């Protein structure tokens, strides 16, 4: 299956990817039976999924590629969201399209400011410092009048609607009856009208951002920068000796991750229209990290799968509302013990593991053979 | 900034700070010992502490502690101390068995151990948080309402204990603070001596330095790790008891912030170093209390984290972290 797919000629592969993307865009209009969420707005759920995917892609650069354990990622997300909120409603009236880049840059700058002094410490120390950073950001938001303290910020700007109140044109949804599929002409989505009721245009916005970040991710991973990150992750000292300025690249990873996190935060704030410090609890940092690790850190597709699961499952199974954190915790423990490499580990990790195993066998004189002779 | 308030109340603020710090230090021990042996953050240790606070609360309620006084009250408190030690120790051992041992056996990456710990932490906290839901299903509401209802609100045992204050040289001191500080520091000294002198303690130290050589020298690593968790659990139980004496309220998520603070204390002192944990805890407690007098109580938690970042910048190994660093090198 896998070989067949990779063996296809390039135009066919591109066509397949385009089809997949089109399907992703059309998903909320199709409302497929089992997947769509009863009782919760499907478009809204998909938007959440797209934001989690964005966040996971960003965090994957930090944790998966560069191997820096970041437990305060929600801090960057919060900075993006708060910058957008302040600039569009609380202290100024900027248009959203201007505020989001500023928010992204603010998050990136904070990434550099946090990283420059702290990236000297390694491993768990870094984890706890970043955790502290995330909490500092949240507590400052809670205690600062200028940031709306615990009440938060309301009336954050929405993206500009194209084509006025009705949108450019309207798209009907599908309706799945008992064994029949009908075109529901009552329920229409206005194309690129960003209102309160219909969440689907926001999902399209989020999905577009995910695709752009994904393409950038592929380019950067295959570049010198991506290889330098992986070298730093595998063995920092060896990388340094081979002439990789590891500190610079770690800082770059931090800034890039923060960039994507800030973007996700800005988009989230704009969709929500309202934020308060409750949206940026440490729990979310941990959920994001879980999304990355569950999928298989370092593998962008795995990370997307992990983010989708973490964002989607609790929404789909609302019946278990009270128990979802419990079930989520159990799932983490079980997954960690059963599949320590994540659902889709990156190919390089699998290869390295196999090689290590073979070397070990060679060194120890292959115990199995000796047993066979004895 | 309220400098005047800080300077006028410096002795009182220091003593309350030390009492908080002593509790942080006891919890920090659990982190620091597990980190020393396994090199991983035992993220679920805060839940071990949380279960201890509930064990204390339930024991006092079950024995009608609110109506007792004199010798009877002391007996009840001793029973509660043992209950919370037992509870925390059991939770810590279960944690080791379920969330860590399978991973250690498979030699899993360390990030995965962290994820497993986070998962276990969620499970433990939610199990406590959901107990009224479960009680509703089982119909336990009538007989056990005190124990099973309202896990998500503050569970209080206020008023069980009078808190007499006395004056020394014009400084008013709460007797609870003194008890907390003396008990915690006493336990730390005992533990320090245990780890330094006893056979088990030597085994723990040997495993922390070089697990492979230690096991060649006849130290059973599995058992050592178990003992480490057991001691960490007992210390968290004592911390939970002292915490309930001082704060008197608990809820299912009480462990989180305290766990983060205790871990901060462990890192502050130099993680893996027992004396460092005590020093880190006390420094953190006092700094927090002074800081909240200076900037206002709402900034209390920020101070802890800012202090952590600052210390790590100046001394990346923590205050007393050097000895461990040398041993590893």
Short mmCIF file of N, CA, C and O in Angstrom, two decimals, chain A residues 63 69 71 114 117-118 120-121 123-129 131-133 135-136 139-140 143-144 282-283 286-287 289-290 293-294 297 322-323 325-326 328-333 335-342 353, chain B residues 35 39-41 43 98-99 102-103 106-112 114-116 118-120 122-123 126-127 130 133-134 137 152 256-257 260 263-264 267 270-271 298-299 301-302 305-306 308-309 312-314 316-317:
data_model
loop_
_atom_site.label_atom_id
_atom_site.label_comp_id
_atom_site.label_asym_id
_atom_site.label_seq_id
_atom_site.Cartn_x
_atom_site.Cartn_y
_atom_site.Cartn_z
N UNK A 63 9.21 20.58 20.06
CA UNK A 63 9.41 19.32 20.80
C UNK A 63 9.90 18.22 19.87
O UNK A 63 10.84 17.50 20.19
N UNK A 69 11.71 20.32 25.35
CA UNK A 69 10.45 20.03 26.02
C UNK A 69 9.82 21.34 26.53
O UNK A 69 10.35 21.97 27.43
N UNK A 71 6.61 23.07 28.15
CA UNK A 71 5.33 22.88 28.85
C UNK A 71 4.55 24.18 28.98
O UNK A 71 3.54 24.23 29.65
N UNK A 114 12.03 34.55 25.85
CA UNK A 114 12.05 33.44 26.80
C UNK A 114 13.23 32.51 26.50
O UNK A 114 13.90 32.02 27.41
N UNK A 117 17.52 33.55 27.33
CA UNK A 117 18.18 33.20 28.59
C UNK A 117 17.99 31.74 29.01
O UNK A 117 18.87 31.18 29.65
N UNK A 118 16.86 31.11 28.66
CA UNK A 118 16.55 29.81 29.28
C UNK A 118 17.06 28.63 28.48
O UNK A 118 17.13 27.53 29.03
N UNK A 120 19.80 27.77 27.80
CA UNK A 120 21.03 27.21 28.33
C UNK A 120 20.75 25.98 29.17
O UNK A 120 21.58 25.08 29.27
N UNK A 121 19.60 25.96 29.83
CA UNK A 121 19.27 24.78 30.64
C UNK A 121 18.65 23.74 29.73
O UNK A 121 18.06 24.05 28.71
N UNK A 123 16.60 19.79 29.04
CA UNK A 123 15.70 18.74 29.48
C UNK A 123 14.61 19.20 30.42
O UNK A 123 13.87 20.12 30.13
N UNK A 124 14.58 18.56 31.57
CA UNK A 124 13.48 18.80 32.49
C UNK A 124 13.51 20.19 33.09
O UNK A 124 12.48 20.76 33.42
N UNK A 125 14.70 20.74 33.22
CA UNK A 125 14.80 22.11 33.71
C UNK A 125 14.09 23.05 32.75
O UNK A 125 13.34 23.93 33.14
N UNK A 126 14.33 22.82 31.47
CA UNK A 126 13.67 23.64 30.46
C UNK A 126 12.16 23.46 30.56
O UNK A 126 11.39 24.43 30.48
N UNK A 127 11.73 22.21 30.77
CA UNK A 127 10.29 21.95 30.89
C UNK A 127 9.69 22.78 32.01
O UNK A 127 8.64 23.41 31.84
N UNK A 128 10.36 22.82 33.14
CA UNK A 128 9.77 23.49 34.29
C UNK A 128 9.86 25.01 34.12
O UNK A 128 8.97 25.74 34.53
N UNK A 129 10.92 25.49 33.45
CA UNK A 129 11.00 26.93 33.21
C UNK A 129 9.89 27.38 32.27
O UNK A 129 9.22 28.40 32.51
N UNK A 131 7.09 25.88 31.78
CA UNK A 131 5.83 25.77 32.53
C UNK A 131 5.61 27.03 33.37
O UNK A 131 4.52 27.60 33.39
N UNK A 132 6.68 27.47 34.01
CA UNK A 132 6.60 28.71 34.79
C UNK A 132 6.23 29.89 33.91
O UNK A 132 5.39 30.70 34.27
N UNK A 133 6.81 29.94 32.71
CA UNK A 133 6.52 31.03 31.79
C UNK A 133 5.03 31.06 31.44
O UNK A 133 4.37 32.10 31.50
N UNK A 135 2.55 29.91 33.12
CA UNK A 135 1.76 30.33 34.26
C UNK A 135 1.93 31.83 34.52
O UNK A 135 0.98 32.51 34.90
N UNK A 136 3.14 32.35 34.32
CA UNK A 136 3.36 33.79 34.53
C UNK A 136 2.46 34.58 33.58
O UNK A 136 1.78 35.53 34.00
N UNK A 139 -1.10 34.37 34.85
CA UNK A 139 -1.33 35.11 36.11
C UNK A 139 -1.24 36.61 35.89
O UNK A 139 -1.97 37.38 36.52
N UNK A 140 -0.36 37.02 34.99
CA UNK A 140 -0.29 38.45 34.68
C UNK A 140 -1.61 38.90 34.06
O UNK A 140 -2.16 39.95 34.40
N UNK A 143 -4.20 39.32 36.74
CA UNK A 143 -4.03 40.38 37.72
C UNK A 143 -3.88 41.78 37.13
O UNK A 143 -3.69 42.73 37.88
N UNK A 144 -3.91 41.90 35.82
CA UNK A 144 -3.65 43.22 35.25
C UNK A 144 -4.95 43.83 34.72
O UNK A 144 -5.61 43.26 33.87
N UNK A 282 -2.88 25.98 32.17
CA UNK A 282 -1.76 25.09 31.94
C UNK A 282 -2.22 23.76 31.33
O UNK A 282 -1.51 23.13 30.56
N UNK A 283 -3.43 23.38 31.69
CA UNK A 283 -4.00 22.14 31.16
C UNK A 283 -3.89 22.08 29.64
O UNK A 283 -3.62 21.04 29.06
N UNK A 286 -0.61 21.07 28.35
CA UNK A 286 -0.42 19.63 28.50
C UNK A 286 -1.20 18.88 27.43
O UNK A 286 -0.72 17.91 26.85
N UNK A 287 -2.42 19.37 27.13
CA UNK A 287 -3.20 18.74 26.07
C UNK A 287 -2.46 18.84 24.73
O UNK A 287 -2.42 17.89 23.96
N UNK A 289 0.75 19.16 24.25
CA UNK A 289 1.90 18.26 24.28
C UNK A 289 1.43 16.82 24.07
O UNK A 289 2.06 16.05 23.35
N UNK A 290 0.29 16.50 24.69
CA UNK A 290 -0.26 15.16 24.53
C UNK A 290 -0.58 14.91 23.06
O UNK A 290 -0.30 13.83 22.53
N UNK A 293 2.65 14.14 21.32
CA UNK A 293 3.29 12.87 21.68
C UNK A 293 2.43 11.68 21.28
O UNK A 293 2.95 10.65 20.84
N UNK A 294 1.11 11.83 21.40
CA UNK A 294 0.22 10.74 21.03
C UNK A 294 0.40 10.39 19.56
O UNK A 294 0.49 9.22 19.19
N UNK A 297 5.86 12.26 18.06
CA UNK A 297 6.53 13.55 17.91
C UNK A 297 7.57 13.48 16.81
O UNK A 297 8.27 12.49 16.68
N UNK A 322 -18.57 14.25 31.82
CA UNK A 322 -17.93 14.32 33.12
C UNK A 322 -16.69 13.44 33.18
O UNK A 322 -15.81 13.65 33.98
N UNK A 323 -16.66 12.43 32.32
CA UNK A 323 -15.61 11.44 32.45
C UNK A 323 -14.51 11.63 31.42
O UNK A 323 -13.58 10.86 31.37
N UNK A 325 -12.07 13.76 30.94
CA UNK A 325 -10.69 13.98 31.40
C UNK A 325 -10.13 12.68 31.97
O UNK A 325 -8.97 12.33 31.74
N UNK A 326 -10.99 11.96 32.69
CA UNK A 326 -10.57 10.68 33.26
C UNK A 326 -10.17 9.71 32.15
O UNK A 326 -9.10 9.10 32.18
N UNK A 328 -9.39 10.43 29.13
CA UNK A 328 -8.22 10.97 28.44
C UNK A 328 -6.94 10.59 29.18
O UNK A 328 -5.96 10.15 28.59
N UNK A 329 -6.98 10.74 30.51
CA UNK A 329 -5.82 10.39 31.32
C UNK A 329 -5.48 8.91 31.19
O UNK A 329 -4.33 8.54 30.99
N UNK A 330 -6.52 8.08 31.26
CA UNK A 330 -6.32 6.63 31.12
C UNK A 330 -5.69 6.33 29.76
O UNK A 330 -4.75 5.54 29.66
N UNK A 331 -6.24 6.99 28.72
CA UNK A 331 -5.73 6.74 27.38
C UNK A 331 -4.25 7.11 27.30
O UNK A 331 -3.46 6.39 26.66
N UNK A 332 -3.86 8.20 27.95
CA UNK A 332 -2.45 8.60 27.92
C UNK A 332 -1.58 7.53 28.56
O UNK A 332 -0.52 7.17 28.01
N UNK A 333 -2.01 7.03 29.72
CA UNK A 333 -1.20 6.01 30.41
C UNK A 333 -1.10 4.75 29.56
O UNK A 333 0.00 4.21 29.36
N UNK A 335 -1.56 4.39 26.32
CA UNK A 335 -0.79 4.62 25.11
C UNK A 335 0.70 4.64 25.40
O UNK A 335 1.51 4.07 24.66
N UNK A 336 1.05 5.30 26.51
CA UNK A 336 2.47 5.41 26.85
C UNK A 336 3.06 4.03 27.10
O UNK A 336 4.19 3.75 26.71
N UNK A 337 2.28 3.16 27.74
CA UNK A 337 2.85 1.84 28.05
C UNK A 337 2.79 0.91 26.86
O UNK A 337 3.67 0.07 26.69
N UNK A 338 1.76 1.06 26.00
CA UNK A 338 1.61 0.11 24.90
C UNK A 338 2.40 0.54 23.68
O UNK A 338 3.03 -0.26 23.01
N UNK A 339 2.37 1.82 23.38
CA UNK A 339 3.06 2.31 22.17
C UNK A 339 3.89 3.52 22.50
O UNK A 339 3.52 4.66 22.18
N UNK A 340 5.06 3.29 23.10
CA UNK A 340 5.86 4.42 23.59
C UNK A 340 6.36 5.34 22.48
O UNK A 340 6.78 6.44 22.76
N UNK A 341 6.32 4.91 21.23
CA UNK A 341 6.82 5.80 20.17
C UNK A 341 5.72 6.68 19.58
O UNK A 341 5.96 7.43 18.65
N UNK A 342 4.49 6.58 20.08
CA UNK A 342 3.40 7.33 19.48
C UNK A 342 2.74 6.51 18.39
O UNK A 342 3.23 5.46 17.99
N UNK A 353 16.14 3.10 15.83
CA UNK A 353 15.85 2.10 16.86
C UNK A 353 16.28 0.72 16.37
O UNK A 353 16.90 -0.06 17.09
N UNK B 35 13.38 11.85 41.07
CA UNK B 35 14.24 12.38 40.03
C UNK B 35 15.65 11.84 40.17
O UNK B 35 16.31 11.51 39.19
N UNK B 39 15.50 9.91 37.10
CA UNK B 39 15.67 11.06 36.21
C UNK B 39 14.38 11.43 35.48
O UNK B 39 14.40 11.74 34.30
N UNK B 40 13.27 11.34 36.17
CA UNK B 40 12.06 11.84 35.51
C UNK B 40 11.20 12.62 36.50
O UNK B 40 11.24 12.38 37.71
N UNK B 41 10.45 13.57 35.95
CA UNK B 41 9.57 14.37 36.79
C UNK B 41 8.36 13.53 37.11
O UNK B 41 7.61 13.13 36.22
N UNK B 43 5.20 13.65 37.67
CA UNK B 43 4.17 14.68 37.58
C UNK B 43 2.97 14.38 38.47
O UNK B 43 2.24 15.28 38.87
N UNK B 98 1.82 1.04 38.15
CA UNK B 98 0.99 1.13 36.95
C UNK B 98 1.60 2.05 35.90
O UNK B 98 1.65 1.72 34.72
N UNK B 99 2.08 3.21 36.34
CA UNK B 99 2.45 4.23 35.35
C UNK B 99 3.93 4.24 35.02
O UNK B 99 4.31 4.75 33.98
N UNK B 102 6.11 -0.37 33.88
CA UNK B 102 6.09 -0.91 32.51
C UNK B 102 6.99 -0.12 31.57
O UNK B 102 7.61 -0.69 30.66
N UNK B 103 7.07 1.19 31.80
CA UNK B 103 7.89 2.03 30.92
C UNK B 103 9.37 1.80 31.15
O UNK B 103 10.17 1.76 30.21
N UNK B 106 10.57 -1.27 29.51
CA UNK B 106 10.73 -1.22 28.06
C UNK B 106 11.77 -0.20 27.65
O UNK B 106 12.01 -0.01 26.47
N UNK B 107 12.34 0.49 28.62
CA UNK B 107 13.36 1.47 28.30
C UNK B 107 12.80 2.55 27.37
O UNK B 107 13.41 2.93 26.37
N UNK B 108 11.61 3.02 27.68
CA UNK B 108 10.92 3.99 26.82
C UNK B 108 11.60 5.35 26.92
O UNK B 108 12.28 5.64 27.89
N UNK B 109 11.40 6.20 25.88
CA UNK B 109 11.97 7.55 25.95
C UNK B 109 11.41 8.31 27.15
O UNK B 109 10.29 8.06 27.60
N UNK B 110 12.20 9.28 27.65
CA UNK B 110 11.81 9.92 28.90
C UNK B 110 10.58 10.80 28.75
O UNK B 110 9.80 10.95 29.68
N UNK B 111 10.40 11.36 27.56
CA UNK B 111 9.22 12.19 27.35
C UNK B 111 7.95 11.36 27.52
O UNK B 111 6.92 11.86 28.02
N UNK B 112 8.02 10.09 27.14
CA UNK B 112 6.86 9.22 27.27
C UNK B 112 6.54 8.99 28.74
O UNK B 112 5.38 8.97 29.14
N UNK B 114 6.99 11.06 31.03
CA UNK B 114 6.33 12.28 31.47
C UNK B 114 4.86 12.27 31.07
O UNK B 114 3.98 12.63 31.86
N UNK B 115 4.58 11.83 29.84
CA UNK B 115 3.19 11.77 29.37
C UNK B 115 2.39 10.79 30.22
O UNK B 115 1.26 11.06 30.64
N UNK B 116 3.00 9.64 30.51
CA UNK B 116 2.33 8.65 31.35
C UNK B 116 2.03 9.25 32.72
O UNK B 116 0.95 9.05 33.28
N UNK B 118 1.61 12.42 33.42
CA UNK B 118 0.55 13.41 33.28
C UNK B 118 -0.81 12.70 33.21
O UNK B 118 -1.78 13.11 33.85
N UNK B 119 -0.85 11.61 32.44
CA UNK B 119 -2.08 10.84 32.34
C UNK B 119 -2.52 10.32 33.71
O UNK B 119 -3.68 10.47 34.10
N UNK B 120 -1.57 9.76 34.45
CA UNK B 120 -1.89 9.22 35.77
C UNK B 120 -2.38 10.34 36.69
O UNK B 120 -3.31 10.14 37.49
N UNK B 122 -3.99 13.06 35.79
CA UNK B 122 -5.38 13.36 35.41
C UNK B 122 -6.32 12.32 36.02
O UNK B 122 -7.35 12.65 36.59
N UNK B 123 -5.94 11.05 35.86
CA UNK B 123 -6.82 9.97 36.32
C UNK B 123 -7.06 10.09 37.82
O UNK B 123 -8.20 10.05 38.29
N UNK B 126 -9.19 13.17 38.72
CA UNK B 126 -10.58 13.05 38.30
C UNK B 126 -11.32 12.00 39.10
O UNK B 126 -12.51 12.14 39.38
N UNK B 127 -10.60 10.92 39.49
CA UNK B 127 -11.25 9.90 40.32
C UNK B 127 -11.77 10.55 41.59
O UNK B 127 -12.89 10.27 42.04
N UNK B 130 -14.72 12.98 40.75
CA UNK B 130 -15.97 12.41 40.28
C UNK B 130 -16.68 11.59 41.35
O UNK B 130 -17.65 10.91 41.07
N UNK B 133 -20.40 11.83 41.67
CA UNK B 133 -21.10 11.22 40.53
C UNK B 133 -21.24 9.71 40.75
O UNK B 133 -22.31 9.12 40.59
N UNK B 134 -20.11 9.10 41.13
CA UNK B 134 -20.11 7.66 41.35
C UNK B 134 -21.02 7.31 42.51
O UNK B 134 -21.78 6.33 42.46
N UNK B 137 -24.58 7.06 41.52
CA UNK B 137 -24.90 5.81 40.85
C UNK B 137 -25.08 4.68 41.85
O UNK B 137 -25.97 3.86 41.74
N UNK B 152 -15.89 18.71 44.08
CA UNK B 152 -15.38 19.81 43.29
C UNK B 152 -15.48 21.16 44.00
O UNK B 152 -15.12 22.18 43.48
N UNK B 256 -2.39 20.47 42.31
CA UNK B 256 -1.71 21.01 41.14
C UNK B 256 -0.74 22.15 41.48
O UNK B 256 0.46 22.05 41.27
N UNK B 257 -1.29 23.22 42.05
CA UNK B 257 -0.45 24.39 42.31
C UNK B 257 0.63 24.03 43.33
O UNK B 257 1.80 24.41 43.18
N UNK B 260 3.35 22.12 41.66
CA UNK B 260 4.24 22.97 40.85
C UNK B 260 5.20 23.73 41.76
O UNK B 260 6.40 23.83 41.50
N UNK B 263 7.77 21.36 43.12
CA UNK B 263 8.78 21.04 42.12
C UNK B 263 9.73 22.21 41.95
O UNK B 263 10.94 22.03 41.81
N UNK B 264 9.15 23.42 41.96
CA UNK B 264 9.99 24.62 41.91
C UNK B 264 11.00 24.60 43.04
O UNK B 264 12.19 24.87 42.85
N UNK B 267 13.75 22.13 42.29
CA UNK B 267 14.69 22.63 41.29
C UNK B 267 15.55 23.75 41.89
O UNK B 267 16.74 23.83 41.65
N UNK B 270 18.26 22.39 43.80
CA UNK B 270 19.13 21.49 43.07
C UNK B 270 18.48 20.13 43.10
O UNK B 270 18.55 19.43 44.11
N UNK B 271 17.86 19.74 42.00
CA UNK B 271 17.02 18.54 42.05
C UNK B 271 17.89 17.31 42.24
O UNK B 271 18.98 17.21 41.72
N UNK B 298 -2.20 38.86 45.27
CA UNK B 298 -2.57 38.27 43.99
C UNK B 298 -1.34 37.92 43.14
O UNK B 298 -1.44 37.16 42.19
N UNK B 299 -0.18 38.47 43.50
CA UNK B 299 1.02 38.18 42.73
C UNK B 299 1.82 37.03 43.32
O UNK B 299 2.91 36.71 42.85
N UNK B 301 1.73 33.74 43.34
CA UNK B 301 2.18 32.62 42.50
C UNK B 301 3.17 33.07 41.43
O UNK B 301 4.05 32.31 41.03
N UNK B 302 3.00 34.31 40.97
CA UNK B 302 3.93 34.81 39.95
C UNK B 302 5.34 34.85 40.53
O UNK B 302 6.31 34.50 39.86
N UNK B 305 7.30 31.61 40.30
CA UNK B 305 7.81 31.24 38.99
C UNK B 305 8.94 32.17 38.54
O UNK B 305 9.91 31.72 37.93
N UNK B 306 8.78 33.47 38.85
CA UNK B 306 9.84 34.41 38.47
C UNK B 306 11.13 34.05 39.20
O UNK B 306 12.22 34.01 38.61
N UNK B 308 11.98 31.14 40.20
CA UNK B 308 12.51 29.93 39.58
C UNK B 308 13.34 30.27 38.35
O UNK B 308 14.47 29.81 38.20
N UNK B 309 12.77 31.12 37.48
CA UNK B 309 13.48 31.47 36.25
C UNK B 309 14.80 32.17 36.59
O UNK B 309 15.85 31.85 36.04
N UNK B 312 17.43 29.74 37.98
CA UNK B 312 17.98 28.87 36.95
C UNK B 312 18.91 29.62 36.02
O UNK B 312 19.85 29.04 35.46
N UNK B 313 18.65 30.92 35.83
CA UNK B 313 19.53 31.70 34.97
C UNK B 313 20.90 31.88 35.61
O UNK B 313 21.94 31.78 34.96
N UNK B 314 20.89 32.13 36.93
CA UNK B 314 22.15 32.40 37.60
C UNK B 314 22.87 31.10 37.92
O UNK B 314 24.08 30.97 37.75
N UNK B 316 22.18 27.32 36.97
CA UNK B 316 21.35 26.32 36.29
C UNK B 316 21.24 25.00 37.04
O UNK B 316 20.37 24.19 36.72
N UNK B 317 22.08 24.74 38.02
CA UNK B 317 21.97 23.47 38.74
C UNK B 317 21.23 23.62 40.06
O UNK B 317 21.13 22.67 40.82
#
